[in-house]
Amino acid sequence: MTEQARQPRQRRRGDELEAALLDAAWQEVVEVGFPKMTMESVAARARTGVAVLYRRWPNKDDLVLAAIRHFGTTNPIEVPDTGNLRDDMIALLGSASSGRVGFAASITAAFSGLLASSGLTPAEVREQILGDRPRLSDEVFAHAHERGEIDLDTIPPAVLTMPFDLMRHDMLMTYEPIPPERILAIVDDLFLPLATGTRPQQGSQ
């Protein structure tokens, strides 16, 4: 009998119980991986019965998707408001890099198993995870628009998502935080010239 199985079950209800179940599911994904994770192992970690899980999620795929969403919403990244777009973007990319590198590594490890098991495409999985939640960058861009730094009515959407697409690519390739010089290059050499038509002077900090 495992240590988890020997521990007494806890009486929890409602949101408290659901949060505990999702925390346990996320920990299973991180520690043992998607292929080895089972509904039974999550129930044991959460110190509850497996039927409690099945009343909320019909299968492991749905549970993992819910656990990923739960981790993202309970571990938010602070949206900066420095007063200018350049510093906001540098701060946001830096915070996202340091705060999400472990998340990205765990998601990548689970992704192939989840795709094979669920039959969903990567785009469909991403849509189920993010849903209609506003992106962190939306607030940054709205502030910049209000200050007159950018015009959201004319900037192509691909320009706005490009810094985060590049950051995600780098993180998934290395499983390491993005170096500060790489963040500066993304913001100064690529994003700002496309978004504002200007490039910061050499040596700007």
mmCIF file of C-alpha atoms in Angstrom:
data_model
loop_
_atom_site.group_PDB
_atom_site.id
_atom_site.type_symbol
_atom_site.label_atom_id
_atom_site.label_comp_id
_atom_site.label_asym_id
_atom_site.label_seq_id
_atom_site.Cartn_x
_atom_site.Cartn_y
_atom_site.Cartn_z
ATOM 1 C CA MET A 1 0.000 0.000 0.000
ATOM 2 C CA THR A 2 1.381 3.410 -0.945
ATOM 3 C CA GLU A 3 1.850 6.274 1.480
ATOM 4 C CA GLN A 4 -0.933 8.172 -0.282
ATOM 5 C CA ALA A 5 -3.342 5.264 0.101
ATOM 6 C CA ARG A 6 -2.572 4.966 3.826
ATOM 7 C CA GLN A 7 -3.440 8.605 4.515
ATOM 8 C CA PRO A 8 -7.010 9.226 5.703
ATOM 9 C CA ARG A 9 -9.554 10.713 3.349
ATOM 10 C CA GLN A 10 -10.536 14.303 3.965
ATOM 11 C CA ARG A 11 -14.025 15.780 4.094
ATOM 12 C CA ARG A 12 -14.186 18.612 1.584
ATOM 13 C CA ARG A 13 -17.043 19.916 -0.490
ATOM 14 C CA GLY A 14 -17.810 22.244 -3.346
ATOM 15 C CA ASP A 15 -15.075 24.517 -4.619
ATOM 16 C CA GLU A 16 -12.600 23.364 -1.977
ATOM 17 C CA LEU A 17 -12.942 19.745 -3.072
ATOM 18 C CA GLU A 18 -12.743 20.561 -6.765
ATOM 19 C CA ALA A 19 -9.614 22.674 -6.246
ATOM 20 C CA ALA A 20 -7.982 19.831 -4.300
ATOM 21 C CA LEU A 21 -8.811 17.359 -7.067
ATOM 22 C CA LEU A 22 -7.400 19.616 -9.764
ATOM 23 C CA ASP A 23 -4.272 20.320 -7.723
ATOM 24 C CA ALA A 24 -3.758 16.592 -7.324
ATOM 25 C CA ALA A 25 -4.276 16.000 -11.037
ATOM 26 C CA TRP A 26 -1.745 18.683 -11.937
ATOM 27 C CA GLN A 27 0.799 17.220 -9.531
ATOM 28 C CA GLU A 28 0.318 13.797 -11.109
ATOM 29 C CA VAL A 29 0.896 15.233 -14.590
ATOM 30 C CA VAL A 30 4.092 16.940 -13.415
ATOM 31 C CA GLU A 31 5.505 14.051 -11.373
ATOM 32 C CA VAL A 32 4.534 10.888 -13.246
ATOM 33 C CA GLY A 33 3.458 12.177 -16.663
ATOM 34 C CA PHE A 34 0.269 11.783 -18.650
ATOM 35 C CA PRO A 35 0.757 8.126 -19.698
ATOM 36 C CA LYS A 36 1.218 6.859 -16.121
ATOM 37 C CA MET A 37 -1.377 9.087 -14.535
ATOM 38 C CA THR A 38 -4.713 7.400 -13.789
ATOM 39 C CA MET A 39 -7.968 8.489 -12.243
ATOM 40 C CA GLU A 40 -7.142 6.148 -9.360
ATOM 41 C CA SER A 41 -3.714 7.720 -8.769
ATOM 42 C CA VAL A 42 -5.247 11.203 -8.721
ATOM 43 C CA ALA A 43 -7.929 10.076 -6.267
ATOM 44 C CA ALA A 44 -5.266 8.548 -4.009
ATOM 45 C CA ARG A 45 -3.206 11.740 -4.100
ATOM 46 C CA ALA A 46 -6.300 13.805 -3.303
ATOM 47 C CA ARG A 47 -7.270 11.335 -0.527
ATOM 48 C CA THR A 48 -10.719 10.681 -1.890
ATOM 49 C CA GLY A 49 -12.617 8.020 -3.815
ATOM 50 C CA VAL A 50 -12.294 7.652 -7.573
ATOM 51 C CA ALA A 51 -16.072 8.001 -7.944
ATOM 52 C CA VAL A 52 -15.708 11.608 -6.790
ATOM 53 C CA LEU A 53 -13.560 12.279 -9.846
ATOM 54 C CA TYR A 54 -15.890 10.554 -12.287
ATOM 55 C CA ARG A 55 -18.839 12.627 -11.055
ATOM 56 C CA ARG A 56 -17.026 15.717 -12.330
ATOM 57 C CA TRP A 57 -14.914 14.511 -15.265
ATOM 58 C CA PRO A 58 -15.888 11.486 -17.367
ATOM 59 C CA ASN A 59 -12.309 10.565 -18.263
ATOM 60 C CA LYS A 60 -8.634 11.376 -17.749
ATOM 61 C CA ASP A 61 -8.466 13.672 -20.780
ATOM 62 C CA ASP A 62 -11.136 16.016 -19.433
ATOM 63 C CA LEU A 63 -9.550 15.963 -15.985
ATOM 64 C CA VAL A 64 -6.110 16.905 -17.348
ATOM 65 C CA LEU A 65 -7.532 19.752 -19.430
ATOM 66 C CA ALA A 66 -9.361 21.054 -16.371
ATOM 67 C CA ALA A 67 -6.207 20.748 -14.261
ATOM 68 C CA ILE A 68 -4.197 22.759 -16.786
ATOM 69 C CA ARG A 69 -6.851 25.492 -16.827
ATOM 70 C CA HIS A 70 -6.926 25.479 -13.028
ATOM 71 C CA PHE A 71 -3.159 25.877 -12.740
ATOM 72 C CA GLY A 72 -3.186 28.813 -15.126
ATOM 73 C CA THR A 73 -5.968 30.652 -13.306
ATOM 74 C CA THR A 74 -4.586 30.018 -9.802
ATOM 75 C CA ASN A 75 -1.037 31.020 -10.711
ATOM 76 C CA PRO A 76 -1.610 34.316 -12.514
ATOM 77 C CA ILE A 77 1.113 36.533 -13.925
ATOM 78 C CA GLU A 78 0.902 40.183 -12.886
ATOM 79 C CA VAL A 79 0.188 42.549 -15.763
ATOM 80 C CA PRO A 80 2.696 45.439 -15.705
ATOM 81 C CA ASP A 81 1.752 49.086 -16.116
ATOM 82 C CA THR A 82 5.035 50.994 -16.315
ATOM 83 C CA GLY A 83 3.704 53.871 -18.373
ATOM 84 C CA ASN A 84 5.183 52.890 -21.734
ATOM 85 C CA LEU A 85 4.765 49.989 -24.119
ATOM 86 C CA ARG A 86 8.430 48.986 -24.339
ATOM 87 C CA ASP A 87 8.907 48.542 -20.596
ATOM 88 C CA ASP A 88 5.524 46.844 -20.257
ATOM 89 C CA MET A 89 6.448 44.284 -22.903
ATOM 90 C CA ILE A 90 9.887 43.614 -21.433
ATOM 91 C CA ALA A 91 8.359 43.159 -17.968
ATOM 92 C CA LEU A 92 5.509 40.958 -19.226
ATOM 93 C CA LEU A 93 7.734 38.683 -21.291
ATOM 94 C CA GLY A 94 10.191 38.393 -18.406
ATOM 95 C CA SER A 95 7.488 37.501 -15.901
ATOM 96 C CA ALA A 96 5.849 35.038 -18.271
ATOM 97 C CA SER A 97 9.192 33.403 -18.997
ATOM 98 C CA SER A 98 10.229 32.928 -15.376
ATOM 99 C CA GLY A 99 6.746 32.030 -14.176
ATOM 100 C CA ARG A 100 5.725 29.691 -16.968
ATOM 101 C CA VAL A 101 8.849 27.757 -17.959
ATOM 102 C CA GLY A 102 8.009 24.836 -15.668
ATOM 103 C CA PHE A 103 4.402 24.981 -16.815
ATOM 104 C CA ALA A 104 5.500 24.848 -20.461
ATOM 105 C CA ALA A 105 7.773 21.874 -19.826
ATOM 106 C CA SER A 106 5.014 19.930 -18.072
ATOM 107 C CA ILE A 107 2.469 20.738 -20.753
ATOM 108 C CA THR A 108 4.841 19.684 -23.511
ATOM 109 C CA ALA A 109 5.515 16.374 -21.783
ATOM 110 C CA ALA A 110 1.785 15.695 -21.469
ATOM 111 C CA PHE A 111 0.802 17.058 -24.855
ATOM 112 C CA SER A 112 1.537 14.093 -27.106
ATOM 113 C CA GLY A 113 -0.273 11.673 -24.808
ATOM 114 C CA LEU A 114 -3.231 13.996 -24.453
ATOM 115 C CA LEU A 115 -3.500 14.505 -28.212
ATOM 116 C CA ALA A 116 -3.355 10.769 -28.911
ATOM 117 C CA SER A 117 -5.855 9.935 -26.179
ATOM 118 C CA SER A 118 -8.372 12.710 -26.832
ATOM 119 C CA GLY A 119 -8.161 12.860 -30.626
ATOM 120 C CA LEU A 120 -8.052 16.656 -30.419
ATOM 121 C CA THR A 121 -5.750 18.806 -32.521
ATOM 122 C CA PRO A 122 -3.178 21.082 -30.810
ATOM 123 C CA ALA A 123 -5.351 24.085 -31.687
ATOM 124 C CA GLU A 124 -8.419 22.447 -30.133
ATOM 125 C CA VAL A 125 -6.512 21.621 -26.948
ATOM 126 C CA ARG A 126 -5.271 25.199 -26.703
ATOM 127 C CA GLU A 127 -8.817 26.487 -27.221
ATOM 128 C CA GLN A 128 -10.159 24.249 -24.464
ATOM 129 C CA ILE A 129 -7.429 25.363 -22.087
ATOM 130 C CA LEU A 130 -7.653 29.090 -22.760
ATOM 131 C CA GLY A 131 -11.329 29.352 -23.664
ATOM 132 C CA ASP A 132 -12.504 32.958 -23.820
ATOM 133 C CA ARG A 133 -10.148 34.198 -21.112
ATOM 134 C CA PRO A 134 -8.584 37.565 -21.983
ATOM 135 C CA ARG A 135 -4.886 37.412 -22.806
ATOM 136 C CA LEU A 136 -2.447 39.130 -20.482
ATOM 137 C CA SER A 137 -1.209 41.250 -23.363
ATOM 138 C CA ASP A 138 -4.684 42.657 -24.064
ATOM 139 C CA GLU A 139 -4.441 45.010 -21.086
ATOM 140 C CA VAL A 140 -0.917 46.094 -21.999
ATOM 141 C CA PHE A 141 -1.959 46.857 -25.567
ATOM 142 C CA ALA A 142 -5.109 48.673 -24.431
ATOM 143 C CA HIS A 143 -3.037 50.978 -22.223
ATOM 144 C CA ALA A 144 -0.588 51.640 -25.061
ATOM 145 C CA HIS A 145 -3.496 52.429 -27.384
ATOM 146 C CA GLU A 146 -4.931 54.890 -24.847
ATOM 147 C CA ARG A 147 -1.534 56.598 -24.564
ATOM 148 C CA GLY A 148 -1.327 56.919 -28.330
ATOM 149 C CA GLU A 149 1.705 54.620 -28.689
ATOM 150 C CA ILE A 150 -0.066 52.174 -30.989
ATOM 151 C CA ASP A 151 -3.253 52.007 -33.016
ATOM 152 C CA LEU A 152 -5.030 48.722 -32.349
ATOM 153 C CA ASP A 153 -7.365 49.363 -35.267
ATOM 154 C CA THR A 154 -4.544 49.068 -37.798
ATOM 155 C CA ILE A 155 -1.972 46.676 -36.305
ATOM 156 C CA PRO A 156 -2.235 43.145 -37.764
ATOM 157 C CA PRO A 157 -3.111 40.582 -35.068
ATOM 158 C CA ALA A 158 -0.027 38.552 -36.011
ATOM 159 C CA VAL A 159 2.193 41.430 -34.897
ATOM 160 C CA LEU A 160 0.553 41.493 -31.465
ATOM 161 C CA THR A 161 0.920 37.757 -30.914
ATOM 162 C CA MET A 162 4.411 37.468 -32.409
ATOM 163 C CA PRO A 163 6.446 38.241 -29.227
ATOM 164 C CA PHE A 164 4.579 35.574 -27.282
ATOM 165 C CA ASP A 165 4.770 33.044 -30.102
ATOM 166 C CA LEU A 166 8.549 33.498 -30.211
ATOM 167 C CA MET A 167 8.830 33.246 -26.429
ATOM 168 C CA ARG A 168 6.728 30.071 -26.388
ATOM 169 C CA HIS A 169 8.877 28.562 -29.114
ATOM 170 C CA ASP A 170 12.105 29.315 -27.243
ATOM 171 C CA MET A 171 10.756 27.920 -23.971
ATOM 172 C CA LEU A 172 9.571 24.709 -25.608
ATOM 173 C CA MET A 173 12.916 24.249 -27.329
ATOM 174 C CA THR A 174 15.057 24.721 -24.204
ATOM 175 C CA TYR A 175 12.783 24.297 -21.138
ATOM 176 C CA GLU A 176 14.697 27.279 -19.769
ATOM 177 C CA PRO A 177 13.691 30.881 -18.990
ATOM 178 C CA ILE A 178 14.263 33.253 -21.898
ATOM 179 C CA PRO A 179 17.543 35.199 -21.457
ATOM 180 C CA PRO A 180 17.085 38.960 -20.915
ATOM 181 C CA GLU A 181 19.023 39.757 -24.090
ATOM 182 C CA ARG A 182 16.653 37.584 -26.114
ATOM 183 C CA ILE A 183 13.647 39.391 -24.635
ATOM 184 C CA LEU A 184 15.198 42.749 -25.540
ATOM 185 C CA ALA A 185 15.822 41.537 -29.085
ATOM 186 C CA ILE A 186 12.225 40.369 -29.475
ATOM 187 C CA VAL A 187 10.853 43.675 -28.197
ATOM 188 C CA ASP A 188 13.322 46.163 -29.700
ATOM 189 C CA ASP A 189 14.334 44.531 -32.980
ATOM 190 C CA LEU A 190 11.097 42.822 -33.968
ATOM 191 C CA PHE A 191 7.967 43.896 -32.117
ATOM 192 C CA LEU A 192 8.317 47.665 -31.698
ATOM 193 C CA PRO A 193 9.393 48.393 -35.284
ATOM 194 C CA LEU A 194 6.363 46.480 -36.553
ATOM 195 C CA ALA A 195 3.901 47.809 -33.970
ATOM 196 C CA THR A 196 4.998 51.441 -33.764
ATOM 197 C CA GLY A 197 7.159 52.044 -36.837
ATOM 198 C CA THR A 198 10.082 53.013 -34.630
ATOM 199 C CA ARG A 199 13.036 51.271 -33.084
ATOM 200 C CA PRO A 200 14.516 52.204 -29.678
ATOM 201 C CA GLN A 201 17.887 53.908 -29.843
ATOM 202 C CA GLN A 202 20.906 51.688 -29.328
ATOM 203 C CA GLY A 203 21.660 51.315 -25.649
ATOM 204 C CA SER A 204 18.118 51.936 -24.395
ATOM 205 C CA GLN A 205 17.426 50.109 -21.150
#
